[in-house]
Amino acid sequence: MLSLLLPAMLAVQAMALMEVYVPEMPVVALHGGDVTLNCSFSVATPFNLSDLTVFWQLTDTKRSVHGYREGHDQLVDQAESFANRTSLFPAQLGLGNTSLLLSRVVVADEGSYTCFVRVQDYGSAALLLQVAASYSKPVVTLEPESNLRPGDAVALTCVAYGGYPQADVIWQDGGGRNLTDNITTSLVANEKGLFSMTSVLTVVLEPNSTYSCRLINPLLGEEGYASVTITGQNIAFPPVALWVTIGLAVCLLVLLIALAAVCRRKIKESCEEARREAEEAKMLEEEESKTAMTLLKS
């Protein structure tokens, strides 16, 4: 019935227009919550509610959101997605308040809404509804997590869930340098239209480095923060250098053992030579003593 009434309302637009007021700025609603789409009008003379017609519809698709005529809600043509979720403020209608209360907001509700009002004159105005949802606290992980070596390329992944709309992602290092140019970000929507965001930053690994990820919801102004610090203890000693060190240590040990063996042999030979020299000297002394005795006796 309202669908038949609307063309008639439009037909009188050229005859007389009334002022209808809606917010100029977009209306932001939280996913799952309720939101009021403000709309009001002014007339020069008092009127009866039976003379008031209010019609809310989606601006782009022309689908009916809520209707009111002859003192009652008219919901026959209401789009199924809005069933049991819309209401006016009956006590405020006589004061020119034709605002719409939309309950249990979902992502699909986002868009432009037009408020049509007619008493004796006719007027309309459109407003924009935006939907927002908070993201979970982001979490940063790195891949690979082990066997890391200085100079390796490491992928740092920042993940957050259940938010809307797409968040702005900012990566920084420990010195505050912006690394956002080196990232790739992907979005996956669930059955409710809420996003899971994954942002990947690839860096060349340095010991004792900190990397942080910030997610900013542009509608709510909320920020989520997470960071990861890669310390020297987390970085494995390079395998090649390790084997070289082990090889050098083994060679040094063998060299020390060989040197000790040579020194021991040299010392032993020196001791034996000294002992032989001492024995020879003793024998020579004994012979000289015997020769001297023989000469004395003769």
PDB file of C-alpha atoms in Angstrom:
ATOM      1  CA  MET A   1       0.000   0.000   0.000  1.00  0.00           C
ATOM      2  CA  LEU A   2       2.846   2.359   0.848  1.00  0.00           C
ATOM      3  CA  SER A   3       4.461   1.482  -2.450  1.00  0.00           C
ATOM      4  CA  LEU A   4       1.388   2.948  -4.142  1.00  0.00           C
ATOM      5  CA  LEU A   5       1.401   5.958  -1.848  1.00  0.00           C
ATOM      6  CA  LEU A   6       5.005   6.937  -2.487  1.00  0.00           C
ATOM      7  CA  PRO A   7       4.508   8.007  -6.147  1.00  0.00           C
ATOM      8  CA  ALA A   8       1.652  10.199  -5.007  1.00  0.00           C
ATOM      9  CA  MET A   9       3.910  11.748  -2.369  1.00  0.00           C
ATOM     10  CA  LEU A  10       6.539  12.435  -5.018  1.00  0.00           C
ATOM     11  CA  ALA A  11       3.945  13.968  -7.299  1.00  0.00           C
ATOM     12  CA  VAL A  12       3.173  16.716  -4.805  1.00  0.00           C
ATOM     13  CA  GLN A  13       6.835  17.527  -4.320  1.00  0.00           C
ATOM     14  CA  ALA A  14       6.686  20.214  -6.992  1.00  0.00           C
ATOM     15  CA  MET A  15       3.684  21.799  -5.287  1.00  0.00           C
ATOM     16  CA  ALA A  16       5.029  22.293  -1.769  1.00  0.00           C
ATOM     17  CA  LEU A  17       8.053  21.167   0.196  1.00  0.00           C
ATOM     18  CA  MET A  18       8.543  20.971   3.933  1.00  0.00           C
ATOM     19  CA  GLU A  19      11.882  21.040   5.710  1.00  0.00           C
ATOM     20  CA  VAL A  20      13.105  17.595   6.829  1.00  0.00           C
ATOM     21  CA  TYR A  21      16.267  17.426   8.916  1.00  0.00           C
ATOM     22  CA  VAL A  22      18.736  14.563   9.227  1.00  0.00           C
ATOM     23  CA  PRO A  23      22.397  14.475  10.400  1.00  0.00           C
ATOM     24  CA  GLU A  24      24.897  15.728   7.836  1.00  0.00           C
ATOM     25  CA  MET A  25      27.641  13.469   9.164  1.00  0.00           C
ATOM     26  CA  PRO A  26      27.423   9.672   8.831  1.00  0.00           C
ATOM     27  CA  VAL A  27      25.784   7.851  11.722  1.00  0.00           C
ATOM     28  CA  VAL A  28      28.074   5.154  13.177  1.00  0.00           C
ATOM     29  CA  ALA A  29      26.420   2.113  14.740  1.00  0.00           C
ATOM     30  CA  LEU A  30      28.061  -0.733  16.653  1.00  0.00           C
ATOM     31  CA  HIS A  31      27.529  -4.179  15.241  1.00  0.00           C
ATOM     32  CA  GLY A  32      24.938  -6.016  17.329  1.00  0.00           C
ATOM     33  CA  GLY A  33      23.730  -2.838  19.044  1.00  0.00           C
ATOM     34  CA  ASP A  34      20.868  -0.406  18.471  1.00  0.00           C
ATOM     35  CA  VAL A  35      21.043   2.902  16.625  1.00  0.00           C
ATOM     36  CA  THR A  36      18.686   5.853  16.169  1.00  0.00           C
ATOM     37  CA  LEU A  37      18.476   7.369  12.694  1.00  0.00           C
ATOM     38  CA  ASN A  38      17.465  10.927  13.550  1.00  0.00           C
ATOM     39  CA  CYS A  39      14.897  12.640  11.355  1.00  0.00           C
ATOM     40  CA  SER A  40      12.638  15.584  12.180  1.00  0.00           C
ATOM     41  CA  PHE A  41      10.412  18.122  10.449  1.00  0.00           C
ATOM     42  CA  SER A  42       8.681  21.405  11.183  1.00  0.00           C
ATOM     43  CA  VAL A  43       5.231  22.604  10.131  1.00  0.00           C
ATOM     44  CA  ALA A  44       3.658  26.002  10.488  1.00  0.00           C
ATOM     45  CA  THR A  45       0.365  24.798  11.969  1.00  0.00           C
ATOM     46  CA  PRO A  46      -0.637  21.988  14.378  1.00  0.00           C
ATOM     47  CA  PHE A  47      -1.693  18.704  12.781  1.00  0.00           C
ATOM     48  CA  ASN A  48      -3.383  15.416  13.637  1.00  0.00           C
ATOM     49  CA  LEU A  49      -1.339  12.189  13.647  1.00  0.00           C
ATOM     50  CA  SER A  50      -3.964  10.744  11.310  1.00  0.00           C
ATOM     51  CA  ASP A  51      -2.721  13.236   8.717  1.00  0.00           C
ATOM     52  CA  LEU A  52       0.938  12.206   9.157  1.00  0.00           C
ATOM     53  CA  THR A  53       2.691   9.810   6.799  1.00  0.00           C
ATOM     54  CA  VAL A  54       6.256   8.649   7.452  1.00  0.00           C
ATOM     55  CA  PHE A  55       8.188   6.364   5.181  1.00  0.00           C
ATOM     56  CA  TRP A  56      11.766   5.127   5.625  1.00  0.00           C
ATOM     57  CA  GLN A  57      13.469   3.348   2.753  1.00  0.00           C
ATOM     58  CA  LEU A  58      16.928   2.401   1.504  1.00  0.00           C
ATOM     59  CA  THR A  59      18.011   5.181  -0.839  1.00  0.00           C
ATOM     60  CA  ASP A  60      19.741   2.990  -3.417  1.00  0.00           C
ATOM     61  CA  THR A  61      17.510  -0.086  -3.620  1.00  0.00           C
ATOM     62  CA  LYS A  62      14.207   1.623  -2.635  1.00  0.00           C
ATOM     63  CA  ARG A  63      13.440  -1.251  -0.267  1.00  0.00           C
ATOM     64  CA  SER A  64      10.976  -0.376   2.479  1.00  0.00           C
ATOM     65  CA  VAL A  65      12.463  -0.122   5.981  1.00  0.00           C
ATOM     66  CA  HIS A  66       9.487   1.208   7.958  1.00  0.00           C
ATOM     67  CA  GLY A  67       6.152   2.873   7.222  1.00  0.00           C
ATOM     68  CA  TYR A  68       3.590   4.849   9.249  1.00  0.00           C
ATOM     69  CA  ARG A  69       0.211   6.132   8.065  1.00  0.00           C
ATOM     70  CA  GLU A  70      -3.163   7.070   9.543  1.00  0.00           C
ATOM     71  CA  GLY A  71      -1.891   6.724  13.090  1.00  0.00           C
ATOM     72  CA  HIS A  72      -0.442   3.197  12.703  1.00  0.00           C
ATOM     73  CA  ASP A  73       2.703   1.420  11.551  1.00  0.00           C
ATOM     74  CA  GLN A  74       2.380   0.058   8.013  1.00  0.00           C
ATOM     75  CA  LEU A  75       4.807  -2.852   7.614  1.00  0.00           C
ATOM     76  CA  VAL A  76       3.213  -4.910   4.833  1.00  0.00           C
ATOM     77  CA  ASP A  77       5.878  -3.872   2.334  1.00  0.00           C
ATOM     78  CA  GLN A  78       8.764  -3.938   4.837  1.00  0.00           C
ATOM     79  CA  ALA A  79      11.898  -5.744   3.626  1.00  0.00           C
ATOM     80  CA  GLU A  80      12.279  -9.077   5.398  1.00  0.00           C
ATOM     81  CA  SER A  81      15.760  -8.238   6.676  1.00  0.00           C
ATOM     82  CA  PHE A  82      14.276  -5.426   8.813  1.00  0.00           C
ATOM     83  CA  ALA A  83      11.382  -7.420  10.285  1.00  0.00           C
ATOM     84  CA  ASN A  84      10.991  -6.952  14.063  1.00  0.00           C
ATOM     85  CA  ARG A  85      13.973  -4.595  14.142  1.00  0.00           C
ATOM     86  CA  THR A  86      12.482  -1.144  13.466  1.00  0.00           C
ATOM     87  CA  SER A  87      10.252   1.259  15.366  1.00  0.00           C
ATOM     88  CA  LEU A  88       9.379   4.948  15.502  1.00  0.00           C
ATOM     89  CA  PHE A  89       8.897   7.038  18.654  1.00  0.00           C
ATOM     90  CA  PRO A  90       5.093   7.401  18.849  1.00  0.00           C
ATOM     91  CA  ALA A  91       5.089   9.923  21.688  1.00  0.00           C
ATOM     92  CA  GLN A  92       7.432  12.167  19.687  1.00  0.00           C
ATOM     93  CA  LEU A  93       5.627  12.118  16.337  1.00  0.00           C
ATOM     94  CA  GLY A  94       3.337  15.043  17.229  1.00  0.00           C
ATOM     95  CA  LEU A  95       6.466  17.091  18.002  1.00  0.00           C
ATOM     96  CA  GLY A  96       7.908  16.479  14.556  1.00  0.00           C
ATOM     97  CA  ASN A  97      10.280  13.664  15.528  1.00  0.00           C
ATOM     98  CA  THR A  98      10.149  10.898  12.903  1.00  0.00           C
ATOM     99  CA  SER A  99      13.417   9.212  13.912  1.00  0.00           C
ATOM    100  CA  LEU A 100      13.791   5.476  13.357  1.00  0.00           C
ATOM    101  CA  LEU A 101      15.175   3.042  15.940  1.00  0.00           C
ATOM    102  CA  LEU A 102      17.029   0.164  14.274  1.00  0.00           C
ATOM    103  CA  SER A 103      17.860  -2.765  16.567  1.00  0.00           C
ATOM    104  CA  ARG A 104      20.500  -5.495  16.402  1.00  0.00           C
ATOM    105  CA  VAL A 105      22.528  -3.758  13.719  1.00  0.00           C
ATOM    106  CA  VAL A 106      24.391  -5.957  11.220  1.00  0.00           C
ATOM    107  CA  VAL A 107      26.993  -5.139   8.568  1.00  0.00           C
ATOM    108  CA  ALA A 108      24.371  -5.509   5.831  1.00  0.00           C
ATOM    109  CA  ASP A 109      22.466  -2.517   7.312  1.00  0.00           C
ATOM    110  CA  GLU A 110      25.204  -0.166   6.191  1.00  0.00           C
ATOM    111  CA  GLY A 111      24.104   2.322   3.550  1.00  0.00           C
ATOM    112  CA  SER A 112      21.986   5.395   2.807  1.00  0.00           C
ATOM    113  CA  TYR A 113      18.500   5.772   4.336  1.00  0.00           C
ATOM    114  CA  THR A 114      15.876   8.260   3.149  1.00  0.00           C
ATOM    115  CA  CYS A 115      13.244   9.690   5.485  1.00  0.00           C
ATOM    116  CA  PHE A 116      10.018  10.793   3.726  1.00  0.00           C
ATOM    117  CA  VAL A 117       7.483  12.883   5.667  1.00  0.00           C
ATOM    118  CA  ARG A 118       4.094  14.211   4.629  1.00  0.00           C
ATOM    119  CA  VAL A 119       1.471  16.139   6.572  1.00  0.00           C
ATOM    120  CA  GLN A 120      -0.017  18.760   4.281  1.00  0.00           C
ATOM    121  CA  ASP A 121       3.266  19.372   2.562  1.00  0.00           C
ATOM    122  CA  TYR A 122       5.948  16.859   1.669  1.00  0.00           C
ATOM    123  CA  GLY A 123       9.685  16.588   2.313  1.00  0.00           C
ATOM    124  CA  SER A 124      12.532  14.084   2.445  1.00  0.00           C
ATOM    125  CA  ALA A 125      16.177  13.817   3.381  1.00  0.00           C
ATOM    126  CA  ALA A 126      18.807  11.079   3.357  1.00  0.00           C
ATOM    127  CA  LEU A 127      21.483  10.095   5.850  1.00  0.00           C
ATOM    128  CA  LEU A 128      24.349   7.629   5.785  1.00  0.00           C
ATOM    129  CA  LEU A 129      24.653   4.735   8.246  1.00  0.00           C
ATOM    130  CA  GLN A 130      28.054   3.158   8.838  1.00  0.00           C
ATOM    131  CA  VAL A 131      28.605  -0.002  10.863  1.00  0.00           C
ATOM    132  CA  ALA A 132      31.634  -0.626  13.065  1.00  0.00           C
ATOM    133  CA  ALA A 133      32.894  -3.505  15.189  1.00  0.00           C
ATOM    134  CA  SER A 134      35.943  -3.727  17.462  1.00  0.00           C
ATOM    135  CA  TYR A 135      38.822  -5.998  16.502  1.00  0.00           C
ATOM    136  CA  SER A 136      40.317  -8.496  18.902  1.00  0.00           C
ATOM    137  CA  LYS A 137      43.715  -7.682  20.396  1.00  0.00           C
ATOM    138  CA  PRO A 138      46.267  -8.319  17.636  1.00  0.00           C
ATOM    139  CA  VAL A 139      48.832 -11.097  17.989  1.00  0.00           C
ATOM    140  CA  VAL A 140      52.268 -11.089  16.323  1.00  0.00           C
ATOM    141  CA  THR A 141      54.095 -14.315  15.444  1.00  0.00           C
ATOM    142  CA  LEU A 142      57.240 -15.038  13.438  1.00  0.00           C
ATOM    143  CA  GLU A 143      58.082 -17.758  10.951  1.00  0.00           C
ATOM    144  CA  PRO A 144      60.288 -19.673  11.297  1.00  0.00           C
ATOM    145  CA  GLU A 145      60.423 -19.666  15.093  1.00  0.00           C
ATOM    146  CA  SER A 146      63.649 -21.654  15.477  1.00  0.00           C
ATOM    147  CA  ASN A 147      67.013 -22.203  13.779  1.00  0.00           C
ATOM    148  CA  LEU A 148      67.215 -18.477  13.115  1.00  0.00           C
ATOM    149  CA  ARG A 149      70.408 -16.935  11.808  1.00  0.00           C
ATOM    150  CA  PRO A 150      71.410 -13.292  11.399  1.00  0.00           C
ATOM    151  CA  GLY A 151      70.632 -12.226   7.848  1.00  0.00           C
ATOM    152  CA  ASP A 152      67.711 -14.644   7.444  1.00  0.00           C
ATOM    153  CA  ALA A 153      64.436 -13.368   5.964  1.00  0.00           C
ATOM    154  CA  VAL A 154      61.745 -13.717   8.628  1.00  0.00           C
ATOM    155  CA  ALA A 155      57.991 -13.284   8.128  1.00  0.00           C
ATOM    156  CA  LEU A 156      56.248 -11.447  10.985  1.00  0.00           C
ATOM    157  CA  THR A 157      52.470 -11.980  10.993  1.00  0.00           C
ATOM    158  CA  CYS A 158      49.952  -9.734  12.763  1.00  0.00           C
ATOM    159  CA  VAL A 159      46.416 -11.148  13.133  1.00  0.00           C
ATOM    160  CA  ALA A 160      43.181  -9.685  14.570  1.00  0.00           C
ATOM    161  CA  TYR A 161      39.601 -10.948  14.368  1.00  0.00           C
ATOM    162  CA  GLY A 162      35.960  -9.885  14.386  1.00  0.00           C
ATOM    163  CA  GLY A 163      36.286  -6.233  13.345  1.00  0.00           C
ATOM    164  CA  TYR A 164      34.730  -3.883  10.819  1.00  0.00           C
ATOM    165  CA  PRO A 165      35.502  -1.998   8.627  1.00  0.00           C
ATOM    166  CA  GLN A 166      39.032  -2.711   7.386  1.00  0.00           C
ATOM    167  CA  ALA A 167      41.575  -1.418   9.871  1.00  0.00           C
ATOM    168  CA  ASP A 168      44.649   0.643   9.091  1.00  0.00           C
ATOM    169  CA  VAL A 169      47.837  -1.325   9.828  1.00  0.00           C
ATOM    170  CA  ILE A 170      51.117   0.304  10.867  1.00  0.00           C
ATOM    171  CA  TRP A 171      54.352  -1.680  11.343  1.00  0.00           C
ATOM    172  CA  GLN A 172      57.346  -0.128  13.081  1.00  0.00           C
ATOM    173  CA  ASP A 173      60.754  -1.245  14.274  1.00  0.00           C
ATOM    174  CA  GLY A 174      62.223  -0.547  17.709  1.00  0.00           C
ATOM    175  CA  GLY A 175      63.459   2.839  16.572  1.00  0.00           C
ATOM    176  CA  GLY A 176      60.000   3.942  15.431  1.00  0.00           C
ATOM    177  CA  ARG A 177      60.811   3.620  11.724  1.00  0.00           C
ATOM    178  CA  ASN A 178      57.693   2.985   9.623  1.00  0.00           C
ATOM    179  CA  LEU A 179      57.911  -0.352   7.801  1.00  0.00           C
ATOM    180  CA  THR A 180      54.399  -0.328   6.336  1.00  0.00           C
ATOM    181  CA  ASP A 181      55.649  -0.209   2.726  1.00  0.00           C
ATOM    182  CA  ASN A 182      56.949  -3.773   3.103  1.00  0.00           C
ATOM    183  CA  ILE A 183      53.701  -5.451   4.154  1.00  0.00           C
ATOM    184  CA  THR A 184      50.920  -7.479   2.569  1.00  0.00           C
ATOM    185  CA  THR A 185      47.464  -7.405   4.175  1.00  0.00           C
ATOM    186  CA  SER A 186      44.518  -9.729   3.552  1.00  0.00           C
ATOM    187  CA  LEU A 187      40.883  -9.741   4.707  1.00  0.00           C
ATOM    188  CA  VAL A 188      38.493 -12.650   5.200  1.00  0.00           C
ATOM    189  CA  ALA A 189      34.841 -11.993   6.085  1.00  0.00           C
ATOM    190  CA  ASN A 190      32.839 -14.410   8.244  1.00  0.00           C
ATOM    191  CA  GLU A 191      29.128 -15.154   7.913  1.00  0.00           C
ATOM    192  CA  LYS A 192      28.318 -11.927   9.789  1.00  0.00           C
ATOM    193  CA  GLY A 193      30.449  -9.822   7.467  1.00  0.00           C
ATOM    194  CA  LEU A 194      33.076  -9.169  10.142  1.00  0.00           C
ATOM    195  CA  PHE A 195      36.708  -9.262   9.099  1.00  0.00           C
ATOM    196  CA  SER A 196      39.721 -11.302  10.082  1.00  0.00           C
ATOM    197  CA  MET A 197      42.769  -9.238   9.145  1.00  0.00           C
ATOM    198  CA  THR A 198      46.211 -10.713   8.501  1.00  0.00           C
ATOM    199  CA  SER A 199      49.197  -8.462   7.853  1.00  0.00           C
ATOM    200  CA  VAL A 200      52.620  -9.915   6.999  1.00  0.00           C
ATOM    201  CA  LEU A 201      55.906  -8.024   7.266  1.00  0.00           C
ATOM    202  CA  THR A 202      59.113  -9.576   5.893  1.00  0.00           C
ATOM    203  CA  VAL A 203      62.374  -8.377   7.464  1.00  0.00           C
ATOM    204  CA  VAL A 204      66.059  -9.308   7.375  1.00  0.00           C
ATOM    205  CA  LEU A 205      66.812 -10.695  10.803  1.00  0.00           C
ATOM    206  CA  GLU A 206      69.026  -8.805  13.207  1.00  0.00           C
ATOM    207  CA  PRO A 207      69.618  -9.808  16.842  1.00  0.00           C
ATOM    208  CA  ASN A 208      67.965  -7.813  19.614  1.00  0.00           C
ATOM    209  CA  SER A 209      65.335  -6.258  17.324  1.00  0.00           C
ATOM    210  CA  THR A 210      61.766  -5.235  18.186  1.00  0.00           C
ATOM    211  CA  TYR A 211      58.889  -5.042  15.705  1.00  0.00           C
ATOM    212  CA  SER A 212      55.411  -3.713  16.506  1.00  0.00           C
ATOM    213  CA  CYS A 213      52.032  -3.883  14.775  1.00  0.00           C
ATOM    214  CA  ARG A 214      49.243  -1.316  15.339  1.00  0.00           C
ATOM    215  CA  LEU A 215      45.668  -1.747  14.090  1.00  0.00           C
ATOM    216  CA  ILE A 216      43.470   1.355  13.950  1.00  0.00           C
ATOM    217  CA  ASN A 217      39.704   1.145  13.432  1.00  0.00           C
ATOM    218  CA  PRO A 218      38.969   4.261  11.326  1.00  0.00           C
ATOM    219  CA  LEU A 219      35.349   4.600  12.527  1.00  0.00           C
ATOM    220  CA  LEU A 220      35.806   3.887  16.224  1.00  0.00           C
ATOM    221  CA  GLY A 221      39.272   5.377  16.590  1.00  0.00           C
ATOM    222  CA  GLU A 222      40.278   2.286  18.555  1.00  0.00           C
ATOM    223  CA  GLU A 223      43.867   1.035  18.433  1.00  0.00           C
ATOM    224  CA  GLY A 224      45.215  -2.455  19.027  1.00  0.00           C
ATOM    225  CA  TYR A 225      48.926  -3.027  19.650  1.00  0.00           C
ATOM    226  CA  ALA A 226      51.239  -6.033  19.680  1.00  0.00           C
ATOM    227  CA  SER A 227      55.010  -6.461  19.393  1.00  0.00           C
ATOM    228  CA  VAL A 228      57.706  -9.102  19.272  1.00  0.00           C
ATOM    229  CA  THR A 229      61.350  -8.839  20.332  1.00  0.00           C
ATOM    230  CA  ILE A 230      63.977 -11.102  18.798  1.00  0.00           C
ATOM    231  CA  THR A 231      66.951 -11.352  21.182  1.00  0.00           C
ATOM    232  CA  GLY A 232      70.395 -12.838  20.656  1.00  0.00           C
ATOM    233  CA  GLN A 233      69.397 -15.886  22.723  1.00  0.00           C
ATOM    234  CA  ASN A 234      66.658 -16.671  20.242  1.00  0.00           C
ATOM    235  CA  ILE A 235      69.028 -16.753  17.294  1.00  0.00           C
ATOM    236  CA  ALA A 236      70.865 -20.016  16.707  1.00  0.00           C
ATOM    237  CA  PHE A 237      74.581 -19.875  15.980  1.00  0.00           C
ATOM    238  CA  PRO A 238      75.098 -20.312  12.242  1.00  0.00           C
ATOM    239  CA  PRO A 239      75.685 -24.062  11.497  1.00  0.00           C
ATOM    240  CA  VAL A 240      78.673 -23.422   9.181  1.00  0.00           C
ATOM    241  CA  ALA A 241      80.444 -21.320  11.771  1.00  0.00           C
ATOM    242  CA  LEU A 242      79.628 -23.917  14.400  1.00  0.00           C
ATOM    243  CA  TRP A 243      81.266 -26.717  12.446  1.00  0.00           C
ATOM    244  CA  VAL A 244      84.256 -24.505  11.649  1.00  0.00           C
ATOM    245  CA  THR A 245      84.656 -23.745  15.353  1.00  0.00           C
ATOM    246  CA  ILE A 246      84.394 -27.412  16.271  1.00  0.00           C
ATOM    247  CA  GLY A 247      86.967 -28.288  13.593  1.00  0.00           C
ATOM    248  CA  LEU A 248      89.380 -25.638  14.826  1.00  0.00           C
ATOM    249  CA  ALA A 249      88.939 -26.798  18.394  1.00  0.00           C
ATOM    250  CA  VAL A 250      89.687 -30.410  17.409  1.00  0.00           C
ATOM    251  CA  CYS A 251      92.747 -29.350  15.419  1.00  0.00           C
ATOM    252  CA  LEU A 252      93.981 -27.257  18.325  1.00  0.00           C
ATOM    253  CA  LEU A 253      93.495 -30.167  20.703  1.00  0.00           C
ATOM    254  CA  VAL A 254      95.383 -32.544  18.394  1.00  0.00           C
ATOM    255  CA  LEU A 255      98.143 -29.967  18.022  1.00  0.00           C
ATOM    256  CA  LEU A 256      98.423 -29.561  21.777  1.00  0.00           C
ATOM    257  CA  ILE A 257      98.550 -33.347  22.272  1.00  0.00           C
ATOM    258  CA  ALA A 258     101.218 -33.678  19.575  1.00  0.00           C
ATOM    259  CA  LEU A 259     103.196 -30.797  21.055  1.00  0.00           C
ATOM    260  CA  ALA A 260     102.969 -32.359  24.480  1.00  0.00           C
ATOM    261  CA  ALA A 261     104.181 -35.692  23.076  1.00  0.00           C
ATOM    262  CA  VAL A 262     107.109 -34.027  21.321  1.00  0.00           C
ATOM    263  CA  CYS A 263     108.030 -32.077  24.424  1.00  0.00           C
ATOM    264  CA  ARG A 264     107.827 -35.202  26.542  1.00  0.00           C
ATOM    265  CA  ARG A 265     110.045 -37.107  24.115  1.00  0.00           C
ATOM    266  CA  LYS A 266     112.544 -34.259  23.959  1.00  0.00           C
ATOM    267  CA  ILE A 267     112.626 -34.007  27.751  1.00  0.00           C
ATOM    268  CA  LYS A 268     113.091 -37.773  28.035  1.00  0.00           C
ATOM    269  CA  GLU A 269     115.901 -37.750  25.491  1.00  0.00           C
ATOM    270  CA  SER A 270     117.562 -34.845  27.284  1.00  0.00           C
ATOM    271  CA  CYS A 271     117.335 -36.666  30.611  1.00  0.00           C
ATOM    272  CA  GLU A 272     118.766 -39.870  29.145  1.00  0.00           C
ATOM    273  CA  GLU A 273     121.609 -37.951  27.491  1.00  0.00           C
ATOM    274  CA  ALA A 274     122.411 -36.188  30.742  1.00  0.00           C
ATOM    275  CA  ARG A 275     122.376 -39.499  32.588  1.00  0.00           C
ATOM    276  CA  ARG A 276     124.757 -41.056  30.016  1.00  0.00           C
ATOM    277  CA  GLU A 277     127.093 -38.082  30.245  1.00  0.00           C
ATOM    278  CA  ALA A 278     127.081 -38.368  34.035  1.00  0.00           C
ATOM    279  CA  GLU A 279     127.873 -42.107  33.862  1.00  0.00           C
ATOM    280  CA  GLU A 280     130.669 -41.525  31.342  1.00  0.00           C
ATOM    281  CA  ALA A 281     132.151 -38.808  33.520  1.00  0.00           C
ATOM    282  CA  LYS A 282     132.017 -41.078  36.555  1.00  0.00           C
ATOM    283  CA  MET A 283     133.686 -43.936  34.666  1.00  0.00           C
ATOM    284  CA  LEU A 284     136.400 -41.584  33.401  1.00  0.00           C
ATOM    285  CA  GLU A 285     137.017 -40.329  36.891  1.00  0.00           C
ATOM    286  CA  GLU A 286     137.307 -43.877  38.230  1.00  0.00           C
ATOM    287  CA  GLU A 287     139.809 -44.825  35.504  1.00  0.00           C
ATOM    288  CA  GLU A 288     141.893 -41.733  36.199  1.00  0.00           C
ATOM    289  CA  SER A 289     141.854 -42.594  39.890  1.00  0.00           C
ATOM    290  CA  LYS A 290     143.019 -46.152  39.205  1.00  0.00           C
ATOM    291  CA  THR A 291     145.808 -44.906  36.944  1.00  0.00           C
ATOM    292  CA  ALA A 292     146.985 -42.509  39.612  1.00  0.00           C
ATOM    293  CA  MET A 293     147.111 -45.273  42.245  1.00  0.00           C
ATOM    294  CA  THR A 294     149.108 -47.505  39.972  1.00  0.00           C
ATOM    295  CA  LEU A 295     151.714 -44.834  39.443  1.00  0.00           C
ATOM    296  CA  LEU A 296     152.071 -44.225  43.195  1.00  0.00           C
ATOM    297  CA  LYS A 297     152.663 -47.895  43.914  1.00  0.00           C
ATOM    298  CA  SER A 298     155.347 -48.172  41.327  1.00  0.00           C
TER     299      SER A 298
END
